[in-house]
Amino acid sequence: MSNTPIRPSDGELAILRVLWSRGPSTVRDVLTELSKVRDMGYTTVMKLMQIMVAKGLVVRDESARTHIYQAVQEEESTQSFLLKELMDKAFEGSASSLVMRALSSTKADERELDEIQAFLKRLKKERR
Amino acid sequence: MSNTPIRPSDGELAILRVLWSRGPSTVRDVLTELSKVRDMGYTTVMKLMQIMVAKGLVVRDESARTHIYQAVQEEESTQSFLLKELMDKAFEGSASSLVMRALSSTKADERELDEIQAFLKRLKKERR
DNA sequence: GTAAAAATGCGAAGCGTTTCGTTGACATAT
DNA sequence: ATATGTCAACGAAACGCTTCGCATTTTTAC
């Protein structure tokens, strides 16, 4: 059972986000959603999604004429993967320094800070 | 005063890390350091560093025959930049969800968690 | 002084990502 | 049944990143 996560490129990640939020979708669905932000052609999105099938990032249902695509990996595991990658590349693998940098360089408001604090407490409890 | 941060590529980031930890260095210095991890040729590193000069990621002192390179941006601002980028691309711009994902998906030990907690407290104090 | 070693600069090739034009298959409406 | 529109498939081009070979210049060592 090789559960090796696959690194999505930037464009692929944008598509994955649509699939995560919308659930199984067609190429046109994704294009419509992406068009709100980026400006891409139909075949561009299609090609990317075909490549993603080849990579194993998505699966597709070809039973109908219009194929339906679905993300293979969970959003959470992809997020974890990308974080780990950045951690290794720019934070010497230290989770805490990444977290502290994230906290100090963004304007997380009071409510968010509280949320994180509560989360930390829960985490510490679980860890013993 | 255009303080637009420039996105370093992976290879460039690896070089930047050497420059941040060693301070101003020659191509050979960087190569020696990088060789411990990756396996690259001299001209490869050199070319990358030349491109970095062109991009404005590093400056170099050409007064001596052997040029000396120095990072332009601080490590902190580059880290912030990369975090912000990931935040936008994979966390809908939410700092707290990024932080919580980072915390739950890594094995930060007790000490690190304490450190973060203390940091949070300090941060909240400063914020008012 | 000459040979060897080291540094710079240039150009190009390989690769992955992104983009899109074109073609052919299929569906729908007239 | 024919015209119009939608879709999938393919190939190619453009771009950035990475790598390296080669030529040239400079330093060092004998």
PDB file of C-alpha atoms (C1' of nucleotides) in Angstrom:
ATOM      1  CA  MET A   1       0.000   0.000   0.000  1.00  0.00           C
ATOM      2  CA  SER A   2       2.134   2.880  -1.211  1.00  0.00           C
ATOM      3  CA  ASN A   3       0.581   5.937   0.292  1.00  0.00           C
ATOM      4  CA  THR A   4       3.227   8.282  -0.997  1.00  0.00           C
ATOM      5  CA  PRO A   5       1.712  11.715  -1.296  1.00  0.00           C
ATOM      6  CA  ILE A   6       2.224  13.426  -4.617  1.00  0.00           C
ATOM      7  CA  ARG A   7       3.286  17.023  -4.806  1.00  0.00           C
ATOM      8  CA  PRO A   8       0.757  19.091  -6.729  1.00  0.00           C
ATOM      9  CA  SER A   9       2.064  22.015  -8.748  1.00  0.00           C
ATOM     10  CA  ASP A  10       0.550  25.445  -8.200  1.00  0.00           C
ATOM     11  CA  GLY A  11      -1.985  25.070 -10.962  1.00  0.00           C
ATOM     12  CA  GLU A  12      -2.874  21.611  -9.787  1.00  0.00           C
ATOM     13  CA  LEU A  13      -3.350  22.851  -6.268  1.00  0.00           C
ATOM     14  CA  ALA A  14      -5.771  25.494  -7.476  1.00  0.00           C
ATOM     15  CA  ILE A  15      -7.806  22.773  -9.135  1.00  0.00           C
ATOM     16  CA  LEU A  16      -7.648  20.561  -6.082  1.00  0.00           C
ATOM     17  CA  ARG A  17      -9.065  23.351  -3.987  1.00  0.00           C
ATOM     18  CA  VAL A  18     -12.069  23.543  -6.256  1.00  0.00           C
ATOM     19  CA  LEU A  19     -12.540  19.802  -6.060  1.00  0.00           C
ATOM     20  CA  TRP A  20     -12.267  19.858  -2.291  1.00  0.00           C
ATOM     21  CA  SER A  21     -14.848  22.558  -1.899  1.00  0.00           C
ATOM     22  CA  ARG A  22     -17.256  21.443  -4.617  1.00  0.00           C
ATOM     23  CA  GLY A  23     -16.790  17.716  -4.499  1.00  0.00           C
ATOM     24  CA  PRO A  24     -16.676  15.679  -7.725  1.00  0.00           C
ATOM     25  CA  SER A  25     -16.774  18.043 -10.671  1.00  0.00           C
ATOM     26  CA  THR A  26     -16.436  18.281 -14.399  1.00  0.00           C
ATOM     27  CA  VAL A  27     -13.782  20.233 -16.219  1.00  0.00           C
ATOM     28  CA  ARG A  28     -16.314  22.944 -16.919  1.00  0.00           C
ATOM     29  CA  ASP A  29     -17.300  23.159 -13.270  1.00  0.00           C
ATOM     30  CA  VAL A  30     -13.689  23.706 -12.323  1.00  0.00           C
ATOM     31  CA  LEU A  31     -13.114  26.201 -15.088  1.00  0.00           C
ATOM     32  CA  THR A  32     -16.152  28.229 -14.074  1.00  0.00           C
ATOM     33  CA  GLU A  33     -14.934  28.360 -10.513  1.00  0.00           C
ATOM     34  CA  LEU A  34     -11.348  29.198 -11.398  1.00  0.00           C
ATOM     35  CA  SER A  35     -12.398  31.888 -13.835  1.00  0.00           C
ATOM     36  CA  LYS A  36     -13.526  33.983 -10.916  1.00  0.00           C
ATOM     37  CA  VAL A  37      -9.912  34.349  -9.928  1.00  0.00           C
ATOM     38  CA  ARG A  38      -7.574  33.394 -12.711  1.00  0.00           C
ATOM     39  CA  ASP A  39      -8.166  33.626 -16.405  1.00  0.00           C
ATOM     40  CA  MET A  40      -7.603  30.327 -18.145  1.00  0.00           C
ATOM     41  CA  GLY A  41      -8.908  28.547 -21.204  1.00  0.00           C
ATOM     42  CA  TYR A  42     -10.960  25.390 -21.137  1.00  0.00           C
ATOM     43  CA  THR A  43      -8.298  23.215 -22.664  1.00  0.00           C
ATOM     44  CA  THR A  44      -5.723  24.490 -20.236  1.00  0.00           C
ATOM     45  CA  VAL A  45      -7.705  23.276 -17.270  1.00  0.00           C
ATOM     46  CA  MET A  46      -8.553  20.072 -19.074  1.00  0.00           C
ATOM     47  CA  LYS A  47      -4.916  19.322 -19.818  1.00  0.00           C
ATOM     48  CA  LEU A  48      -3.929  19.950 -16.244  1.00  0.00           C
ATOM     49  CA  MET A  49      -6.637  17.647 -14.992  1.00  0.00           C
ATOM     50  CA  GLN A  50      -5.563  14.939 -17.404  1.00  0.00           C
ATOM     51  CA  ILE A  51      -2.044  15.207 -16.088  1.00  0.00           C
ATOM     52  CA  MET A  52      -3.413  14.988 -12.591  1.00  0.00           C
ATOM     53  CA  VAL A  53      -5.125  11.745 -13.477  1.00  0.00           C
ATOM     54  CA  ALA A  54      -1.834  10.410 -14.774  1.00  0.00           C
ATOM     55  CA  LYS A  55      -0.108  11.476 -11.569  1.00  0.00           C
ATOM     56  CA  GLY A  56      -2.760   9.943  -9.414  1.00  0.00           C
ATOM     57  CA  LEU A  57      -3.844  13.216  -7.851  1.00  0.00           C
ATOM     58  CA  VAL A  58      -7.401  12.771  -9.038  1.00  0.00           C
ATOM     59  CA  VAL A  59      -9.552   9.951 -10.328  1.00  0.00           C
ATOM     60  CA  ARG A  60     -12.256  10.301 -12.908  1.00  0.00           C
ATOM     61  CA  ASP A  61     -15.472   8.640 -13.733  1.00  0.00           C
ATOM     62  CA  GLU A  62     -15.643   8.122 -17.479  1.00  0.00           C
ATOM     63  CA  SER A  63     -18.925   6.288 -17.552  1.00  0.00           C
ATOM     64  CA  ALA A  64     -20.738   9.302 -18.899  1.00  0.00           C
ATOM     65  CA  ARG A  65     -19.645  11.360 -21.847  1.00  0.00           C
ATOM     66  CA  THR A  66     -18.764  14.202 -19.556  1.00  0.00           C
ATOM     67  CA  HIS A  67     -16.121  12.929 -17.191  1.00  0.00           C
ATOM     68  CA  ILE A  68     -16.293  13.632 -13.514  1.00  0.00           C
ATOM     69  CA  TYR A  69     -13.162  14.266 -11.535  1.00  0.00           C
ATOM     70  CA  GLN A  70     -12.510  13.765  -7.865  1.00  0.00           C
ATOM     71  CA  ALA A  71      -9.546  14.490  -5.627  1.00  0.00           C
ATOM     72  CA  VAL A  72      -7.733  11.447  -4.335  1.00  0.00           C
ATOM     73  CA  GLN A  73      -6.013  12.920  -1.329  1.00  0.00           C
ATOM     74  CA  GLU A  74      -7.689  14.748   1.482  1.00  0.00           C
ATOM     75  CA  GLU A  75      -7.171  18.448   1.819  1.00  0.00           C
ATOM     76  CA  GLU A  76      -5.668  17.895   5.260  1.00  0.00           C
ATOM     77  CA  SER A  77      -2.938  15.533   4.138  1.00  0.00           C
ATOM     78  CA  THR A  78      -2.002  17.802   1.286  1.00  0.00           C
ATOM     79  CA  GLN A  79      -1.783  20.743   3.626  1.00  0.00           C
ATOM     80  CA  SER A  80       0.383  18.732   5.983  1.00  0.00           C
ATOM     81  CA  PHE A  81       2.581  17.669   3.136  1.00  0.00           C
ATOM     82  CA  LEU A  82       3.126  21.200   1.900  1.00  0.00           C
ATOM     83  CA  LEU A  83       3.795  22.442   5.392  1.00  0.00           C
ATOM     84  CA  LYS A  84       6.345  19.752   6.018  1.00  0.00           C
ATOM     85  CA  GLU A  85       8.018  20.648   2.773  1.00  0.00           C
ATOM     86  CA  LEU A  86       8.256  24.322   3.635  1.00  0.00           C
ATOM     87  CA  MET A  87       9.396  23.439   7.121  1.00  0.00           C
ATOM     88  CA  ASP A  88      12.318  21.467   5.743  1.00  0.00           C
ATOM     89  CA  LYS A  89      13.209  23.956   3.062  1.00  0.00           C
ATOM     90  CA  ALA A  90      13.059  27.148   5.060  1.00  0.00           C
ATOM     91  CA  PHE A  91      12.842  26.377   8.770  1.00  0.00           C
ATOM     92  CA  GLU A  92      15.457  23.646   9.279  1.00  0.00           C
ATOM     93  CA  GLY A  93      12.619  21.286   9.958  1.00  0.00           C
ATOM     94  CA  SER A  94      11.492  23.086  13.087  1.00  0.00           C
ATOM     95  CA  ALA A  95       7.742  23.170  13.498  1.00  0.00           C
ATOM     96  CA  SER A  96       7.820  25.631  16.340  1.00  0.00           C
ATOM     97  CA  SER A  97       9.866  28.225  14.514  1.00  0.00           C
ATOM     98  CA  LEU A  98       7.536  27.942  11.554  1.00  0.00           C
ATOM     99  CA  VAL A  99       4.525  28.408  13.767  1.00  0.00           C
ATOM    100  CA  MET A 100       6.003  31.359  15.591  1.00  0.00           C
ATOM    101  CA  ARG A 101       7.012  33.016  12.372  1.00  0.00           C
ATOM    102  CA  ALA A 102       3.516  32.519  11.055  1.00  0.00           C
ATOM    103  CA  LEU A 103       2.027  34.031  14.164  1.00  0.00           C
ATOM    104  CA  SER A 104       4.248  37.058  14.327  1.00  0.00           C
ATOM    105  CA  SER A 105       4.123  37.952  10.681  1.00  0.00           C
ATOM    106  CA  THR A 106       0.392  37.878  10.194  1.00  0.00           C
ATOM    107  CA  LYS A 107      -2.270  39.941  11.707  1.00  0.00           C
ATOM    108  CA  ALA A 108      -4.099  37.129  13.374  1.00  0.00           C
ATOM    109  CA  ASP A 109      -6.749  38.793  15.453  1.00  0.00           C
ATOM    110  CA  GLU A 110      -7.564  38.207  19.097  1.00  0.00           C
ATOM    111  CA  ARG A 111     -10.193  35.628  18.303  1.00  0.00           C
ATOM    112  CA  GLU A 112      -7.802  33.613  16.204  1.00  0.00           C
ATOM    113  CA  LEU A 113      -5.139  33.724  18.859  1.00  0.00           C
ATOM    114  CA  ASP A 114      -7.611  32.455  21.420  1.00  0.00           C
ATOM    115  CA  GLU A 115      -8.603  29.675  19.110  1.00  0.00           C
ATOM    116  CA  ILE A 116      -4.999  28.615  18.735  1.00  0.00           C
ATOM    117  CA  GLN A 117      -4.449  28.778  22.451  1.00  0.00           C
ATOM    118  CA  ALA A 118      -7.371  26.500  23.102  1.00  0.00           C
ATOM    119  CA  PHE A 119      -6.127  24.176  20.428  1.00  0.00           C
ATOM    120  CA  LEU A 120      -2.721  24.036  22.068  1.00  0.00           C
ATOM    121  CA  LYS A 121      -4.201  23.140  25.406  1.00  0.00           C
ATOM    122  CA  ARG A 122      -6.190  20.332  23.914  1.00  0.00           C
ATOM    123  CA  LEU A 123      -3.142  19.101  22.080  1.00  0.00           C
ATOM    124  CA  LYS A 124      -1.020  19.003  25.177  1.00  0.00           C
ATOM    125  CA  LYS A 125      -3.628  17.028  27.019  1.00  0.00           C
ATOM    126  CA  GLU A 126      -3.797  14.457  24.256  1.00  0.00           C
ATOM    127  CA  ARG A 127      -0.079  14.102  24.114  1.00  0.00           C
ATOM    128  CA  ARG A 128       0.374  12.451  27.438  1.00  0.00           C
TER     129      ARG A 128
ATOM    130  CA  MET B   1      11.226  52.483  -2.068  1.00  0.00           C
ATOM    131  CA  SER B   2      10.093  49.283  -3.773  1.00  0.00           C
ATOM    132  CA  ASN B   3      10.487  46.654  -1.160  1.00  0.00           C
ATOM    133  CA  THR B   4       8.854  43.956  -3.191  1.00  0.00           C
ATOM    134  CA  PRO B   5      10.140  40.644  -1.979  1.00  0.00           C
ATOM    135  CA  ILE B   6      11.342  38.286  -4.648  1.00  0.00           C
ATOM    136  CA  ARG B   7      10.394  34.655  -4.650  1.00  0.00           C
ATOM    137  CA  PRO B   8      13.426  32.404  -4.534  1.00  0.00           C
ATOM    138  CA  SER B   9      13.239  29.052  -6.291  1.00  0.00           C
ATOM    139  CA  ASP B  10      14.118  25.909  -4.376  1.00  0.00           C
ATOM    140  CA  GLY B  11      17.726  25.926  -5.419  1.00  0.00           C
ATOM    141  CA  GLU B  12      18.017  29.588  -4.678  1.00  0.00           C
ATOM    142  CA  LEU B  13      16.543  29.100  -1.255  1.00  0.00           C
ATOM    143  CA  ALA B  14      19.109  26.434  -0.473  1.00  0.00           C
ATOM    144  CA  ILE B  15      21.829  28.921  -1.342  1.00  0.00           C
ATOM    145  CA  LEU B  16      20.201  31.653   0.660  1.00  0.00           C
ATOM    146  CA  ARG B  17      20.196  29.437   3.713  1.00  0.00           C
ATOM    147  CA  VAL B  18      23.921  29.014   3.432  1.00  0.00           C
ATOM    148  CA  LEU B  19      24.387  32.753   3.081  1.00  0.00           C
ATOM    149  CA  TRP B  20      22.189  33.425   6.085  1.00  0.00           C
ATOM    150  CA  SER B  21      24.067  31.027   8.304  1.00  0.00           C
ATOM    151  CA  ARG B  22      27.576  31.751   7.053  1.00  0.00           C
ATOM    152  CA  GLY B  23      27.276  35.388   6.174  1.00  0.00           C
ATOM    153  CA  PRO B  24      28.930  36.771   3.019  1.00  0.00           C
ATOM    154  CA  SER B  25      30.463  33.885   1.099  1.00  0.00           C
ATOM    155  CA  THR B  26      32.101  32.889  -2.136  1.00  0.00           C
ATOM    156  CA  VAL B  27      30.722  30.443  -4.623  1.00  0.00           C
ATOM    157  CA  ARG B  28      33.111  27.823  -3.345  1.00  0.00           C
ATOM    158  CA  ASP B  29      32.045  28.411   0.233  1.00  0.00           C
ATOM    159  CA  VAL B  30      28.474  27.805  -0.741  1.00  0.00           C
ATOM    160  CA  LEU B  31      29.326  24.801  -2.845  1.00  0.00           C
ATOM    161  CA  THR B  32      31.289  23.222  -0.022  1.00  0.00           C
ATOM    162  CA  GLU B  33      28.401  23.696   2.316  1.00  0.00           C
ATOM    163  CA  LEU B  34      25.773  22.453  -0.099  1.00  0.00           C
ATOM    164  CA  SER B  35      27.820  19.424  -1.049  1.00  0.00           C
ATOM    165  CA  LYS B  36      27.167  17.997   2.373  1.00  0.00           C
ATOM    166  CA  VAL B  37      23.556  17.585   1.397  1.00  0.00           C
ATOM    167  CA  ARG B  38      23.060  17.833  -2.323  1.00  0.00           C
ATOM    168  CA  ASP B  39      25.493  16.954  -5.045  1.00  0.00           C
ATOM    169  CA  MET B  40      26.050  19.822  -7.443  1.00  0.00           C
ATOM    170  CA  GLY B  41      28.838  21.050  -9.660  1.00  0.00           C
ATOM    171  CA  TYR B  42      30.681  24.293  -9.158  1.00  0.00           C
ATOM    172  CA  THR B  43      29.313  25.952 -12.246  1.00  0.00           C
ATOM    173  CA  THR B  44      25.797  24.975 -11.320  1.00  0.00           C
ATOM    174  CA  VAL B  45      25.979  26.854  -8.069  1.00  0.00           C
ATOM    175  CA  MET B  46      27.767  29.720  -9.752  1.00  0.00           C
ATOM    176  CA  LYS B  47      25.114  30.056 -12.421  1.00  0.00           C
ATOM    177  CA  LEU B  48      22.366  30.048  -9.840  1.00  0.00           C
ATOM    178  CA  MET B  49      24.113  32.731  -7.852  1.00  0.00           C
ATOM    179  CA  GLN B  50      24.557  34.848 -10.956  1.00  0.00           C
ATOM    180  CA  ILE B  51      20.879  34.598 -11.643  1.00  0.00           C
ATOM    181  CA  MET B  52      20.216  35.568  -8.065  1.00  0.00           C
ATOM    182  CA  VAL B  53      22.263  38.698  -8.570  1.00  0.00           C
ATOM    183  CA  ALA B  54      20.202  39.529 -11.625  1.00  0.00           C
ATOM    184  CA  LYS B  55      17.031  38.975  -9.662  1.00  0.00           C
ATOM    185  CA  GLY B  56      18.231  41.083  -6.792  1.00  0.00           C
ATOM    186  CA  LEU B  57      18.194  38.256  -4.268  1.00  0.00           C
ATOM    187  CA  VAL B  58      21.858  38.710  -3.493  1.00  0.00           C
ATOM    188  CA  VAL B  59      24.484  41.352  -4.021  1.00  0.00           C
ATOM    189  CA  ARG B  60      28.127  40.682  -4.703  1.00  0.00           C
ATOM    190  CA  ASP B  61      31.370  42.395  -4.053  1.00  0.00           C
ATOM    191  CA  GLU B  62      33.483  42.180  -7.174  1.00  0.00           C
ATOM    192  CA  SER B  63      36.408  44.177  -5.899  1.00  0.00           C
ATOM    193  CA  ALA B  64      38.489  41.095  -5.465  1.00  0.00           C
ATOM    194  CA  ARG B  65      38.958  38.438  -8.070  1.00  0.00           C
ATOM    195  CA  THR B  66      36.919  36.033  -6.017  1.00  0.00           C
ATOM    196  CA  HIS B  67      33.521  37.577  -5.690  1.00  0.00           C
ATOM    197  CA  ILE B  68      31.719  37.613  -2.413  1.00  0.00           C
ATOM    198  CA  TYR B  69      28.000  37.153  -2.260  1.00  0.00           C
ATOM    199  CA  GLN B  70      25.564  38.318   0.343  1.00  0.00           C
ATOM    200  CA  ALA B  71      21.845  37.818   0.821  1.00  0.00           C
ATOM    201  CA  VAL B  72      19.777  40.929   0.331  1.00  0.00           C
ATOM    202  CA  GLN B  73      16.686  39.954   2.239  1.00  0.00           C
ATOM    203  CA  GLU B  74      16.601  38.822   5.820  1.00  0.00           C
ATOM    204  CA  GLU B  75      15.809  35.236   6.569  1.00  0.00           C
ATOM    205  CA  GLU B  76      12.775  36.341   8.549  1.00  0.00           C
ATOM    206  CA  SER B  77      11.140  38.261   5.740  1.00  0.00           C
ATOM    207  CA  THR B  78      11.716  35.451   3.308  1.00  0.00           C
ATOM    208  CA  GLN B  79      10.168  33.000   5.726  1.00  0.00           C
ATOM    209  CA  SER B  80       7.205  35.296   6.168  1.00  0.00           C
ATOM    210  CA  PHE B  81       6.861  35.657   2.454  1.00  0.00           C
ATOM    211  CA  LEU B  82       6.859  31.931   1.838  1.00  0.00           C
ATOM    212  CA  LEU B  83       4.407  31.352   4.635  1.00  0.00           C
ATOM    213  CA  LYS B  84       2.058  33.958   3.306  1.00  0.00           C
ATOM    214  CA  GLU B  85       2.264  32.370  -0.087  1.00  0.00           C
ATOM    215  CA  LEU B  86       1.420  28.924   1.207  1.00  0.00           C
ATOM    216  CA  MET B  87      -1.313  30.394   3.357  1.00  0.00           C
ATOM    217  CA  ASP B  88      -2.969  31.906   0.296  1.00  0.00           C
ATOM    218  CA  LYS B  89      -2.470  28.901  -1.918  1.00  0.00           C
ATOM    219  CA  ALA B  90      -3.551  26.166   0.439  1.00  0.00           C
ATOM    220  CA  PHE B  91      -5.257  27.656   3.507  1.00  0.00           C
ATOM    221  CA  GLU B  92      -7.603  30.263   2.053  1.00  0.00           C
ATOM    222  CA  GLY B  93      -5.426  32.874   3.644  1.00  0.00           C
ATOM    223  CA  SER B  94      -6.161  31.784   7.172  1.00  0.00           C
ATOM    224  CA  ALA B  95      -3.170  31.983   9.481  1.00  0.00           C
ATOM    225  CA  SER B  96      -4.828  30.124  12.291  1.00  0.00           C
ATOM    226  CA  SER B  97      -5.783  27.132  10.214  1.00  0.00           C
ATOM    227  CA  LEU B  98      -2.260  26.955   8.892  1.00  0.00           C
ATOM    228  CA  VAL B  99      -0.843  27.088  12.389  1.00  0.00           C
ATOM    229  CA  MET B 100      -3.203  24.477  13.716  1.00  0.00           C
ATOM    230  CA  ARG B 101      -2.500  22.159  10.838  1.00  0.00           C
ATOM    231  CA  ALA B 102       1.198  22.586  11.451  1.00  0.00           C
ATOM    232  CA  LEU B 103       0.796  21.791  15.097  1.00  0.00           C
ATOM    233  CA  SER B 104      -1.362  18.735  14.679  1.00  0.00           C
ATOM    234  CA  SER B 105       0.575  17.171  11.871  1.00  0.00           C
ATOM    235  CA  THR B 106       4.056  17.367  13.342  1.00  0.00           C
ATOM    236  CA  LYS B 107       5.500  15.752  16.357  1.00  0.00           C
ATOM    237  CA  ALA B 108       6.317  18.926  18.190  1.00  0.00           C
ATOM    238  CA  ASP B 109       7.445  17.822  21.611  1.00  0.00           C
ATOM    239  CA  GLU B 110       6.313  19.141  24.973  1.00  0.00           C
ATOM    240  CA  ARG B 111       9.079  21.686  25.148  1.00  0.00           C
ATOM    241  CA  GLU B 112       8.214  23.123  21.779  1.00  0.00           C
ATOM    242  CA  LEU B 113       4.568  23.366  22.661  1.00  0.00           C
ATOM    243  CA  ASP B 114       5.452  25.232  25.834  1.00  0.00           C
ATOM    244  CA  GLU B 115       7.616  27.562  23.849  1.00  0.00           C
ATOM    245  CA  ILE B 116       4.789  28.344  21.507  1.00  0.00           C
ATOM    246  CA  GLN B 117       2.397  28.868  24.358  1.00  0.00           C
ATOM    247  CA  ALA B 118       4.696  31.371  25.965  1.00  0.00           C
ATOM    248  CA  PHE B 119       5.118  33.081  22.643  1.00  0.00           C
ATOM    249  CA  LEU B 120       1.382  33.346  22.242  1.00  0.00           C
ATOM    250  CA  LYS B 121       0.989  34.943  25.627  1.00  0.00           C
ATOM    251  CA  ARG B 122       3.609  37.518  24.852  1.00  0.00           C
ATOM    252  CA  LEU B 123       2.017  38.207  21.515  1.00  0.00           C
ATOM    253  CA  LYS B 124      -1.397  38.800  23.012  1.00  0.00           C
ATOM    254  CA  LYS B 125       0.027  41.220  25.507  1.00  0.00           C
ATOM    255  CA  GLU B 126       1.718  43.225  22.794  1.00  0.00           C
ATOM    256  CA  ARG B 127      -1.368  43.350  20.705  1.00  0.00           C
ATOM    257  CA  ARG B 128      -3.361  45.616  22.951  1.00  0.00           C
TER     258      ARG B 128
ATOM    259  C1'  DG C   1      58.622  31.837 -16.805  1.00  0.00           C
ATOM    260  C1'  DT C   2      55.663  28.174 -17.300  1.00  0.00           C
ATOM    261  C1'  DA C   3      52.318  24.759 -15.825  1.00  0.00           C
ATOM    262  C1'  DA C   4      48.497  23.665 -12.890  1.00  0.00           C
ATOM    263  C1'  DA C   5      44.586  25.150 -10.300  1.00  0.00           C
ATOM    264  C1'  DA C   6      40.745  28.088  -9.517  1.00  0.00           C
ATOM    265  C1'  DA C   7      37.353  31.498 -10.793  1.00  0.00           C
ATOM    266  C1'  DT C   8      34.235  33.810 -14.036  1.00  0.00           C
ATOM    267  C1'  DG C   9      31.142  34.063 -17.909  1.00  0.00           C
ATOM    268  C1'  DC C  10      28.535  32.102 -21.662  1.00  0.00           C
ATOM    269  C1'  DG C  11      25.588  29.151 -23.963  1.00  0.00           C
ATOM    270  C1'  DA C  12      22.826  25.343 -24.293  1.00  0.00           C
ATOM    271  C1'  DA C  13      20.339  21.306 -23.054  1.00  0.00           C
ATOM    272  C1'  DG C  14      16.913  18.725 -20.177  1.00  0.00           C
ATOM    273  C1'  DC C  15      12.915  18.845 -17.518  1.00  0.00           C
ATOM    274  C1'  DG C  16       8.462  20.092 -15.525  1.00  0.00           C
ATOM    275  C1'  DT C  17       4.734  23.415 -15.713  1.00  0.00           C
ATOM    276  C1'  DT C  18       1.519  26.028 -18.086  1.00  0.00           C
ATOM    277  C1'  DT C  19      -0.833  27.409 -22.003  1.00  0.00           C
ATOM    278  C1'  DC C  20      -3.428  26.849 -26.095  1.00  0.00           C
ATOM    279  C1'  DG C  21      -4.709  25.501 -31.098  1.00  0.00           C
ATOM    280  C1'  DT C  22      -6.530  21.836 -33.618  1.00  0.00           C
ATOM    281  C1'  DT C  23      -8.979  17.728 -34.464  1.00  0.00           C
ATOM    282  C1'  DG C  24     -12.459  14.405 -34.037  1.00  0.00           C
ATOM    283  C1'  DA C  25     -16.358  12.463 -31.425  1.00  0.00           C
ATOM    284  C1'  DC C  26     -20.746  13.149 -29.588  1.00  0.00           C
ATOM    285  C1'  DA C  27     -25.183  15.623 -28.338  1.00  0.00           C
ATOM    286  C1'  DT C  28     -28.858  18.726 -29.186  1.00  0.00           C
ATOM    287  C1'  DA C  29     -31.995  21.585 -31.569  1.00  0.00           C
ATOM    288  C1'  DT C  30     -34.001  22.768 -35.717  1.00  0.00           C
TER     289       DT C  30
ATOM    290  C1'  DA D   1     -30.077  14.952 -41.433  1.00  0.00           C
ATOM    291  C1'  DT D   2     -27.813  18.811 -40.730  1.00  0.00           C
ATOM    292  C1'  DA D   3     -25.924  22.581 -38.246  1.00  0.00           C
ATOM    293  C1'  DT D   4     -24.286  24.218 -33.781  1.00  0.00           C
ATOM    294  C1'  DG D   5     -22.180  23.603 -29.559  1.00  0.00           C
ATOM    295  C1'  DT D   6     -19.716  20.839 -26.057  1.00  0.00           C
ATOM    296  C1'  DC D   7     -16.263  17.670 -24.824  1.00  0.00           C
ATOM    297  C1'  DA D   8     -11.938  14.790 -24.888  1.00  0.00           C
ATOM    298  C1'  DA D   9      -7.508  13.946 -26.847  1.00  0.00           C
ATOM    299  C1'  DC D  10      -3.247  15.245 -28.752  1.00  0.00           C
ATOM    300  C1'  DG D  11       0.694  17.844 -29.813  1.00  0.00           C
ATOM    301  C1'  DA D  12       3.369  21.742 -29.563  1.00  0.00           C
ATOM    302  C1'  DA D  13       5.071  26.002 -27.909  1.00  0.00           C
ATOM    303  C1'  DA D  14       6.622  29.085 -24.222  1.00  0.00           C
ATOM    304  C1'  DC D  15       8.583  29.692 -19.908  1.00  0.00           C
ATOM    305  C1'  DG D  16      11.329  29.055 -15.703  1.00  0.00           C
ATOM    306  C1'  DC D  17      14.431  26.138 -13.172  1.00  0.00           C
ATOM    307  C1'  DT D  18      18.383  23.376 -13.005  1.00  0.00           C
ATOM    308  C1'  DT D  19      22.396  21.489 -14.686  1.00  0.00           C
ATOM    309  C1'  DC D  20      26.702  21.404 -16.927  1.00  0.00           C
ATOM    310  C1'  DG D  21      30.473  21.774 -20.631  1.00  0.00           C
ATOM    311  C1'  DC D  22      33.600  24.907 -22.537  1.00  0.00           C
ATOM    312  C1'  DA D  23      36.379  28.997 -23.124  1.00  0.00           C
ATOM    313  C1'  DT D  24      38.760  32.679 -20.864  1.00  0.00           C
ATOM    314  C1'  DT D  25      41.072  34.998 -17.248  1.00  0.00           C
ATOM    315  C1'  DT D  26      43.582  35.117 -13.015  1.00  0.00           C
ATOM    316  C1'  DT D  27      46.184  33.237  -9.336  1.00  0.00           C
ATOM    317  C1'  DT D  28      49.387  30.037  -7.389  1.00  0.00           C
ATOM    318  C1'  DA D  29      53.225  26.923  -7.268  1.00  0.00           C
ATOM    319  C1'  DC D  30      57.248  25.123  -8.923  1.00  0.00           C
TER     320       DC D  30
END
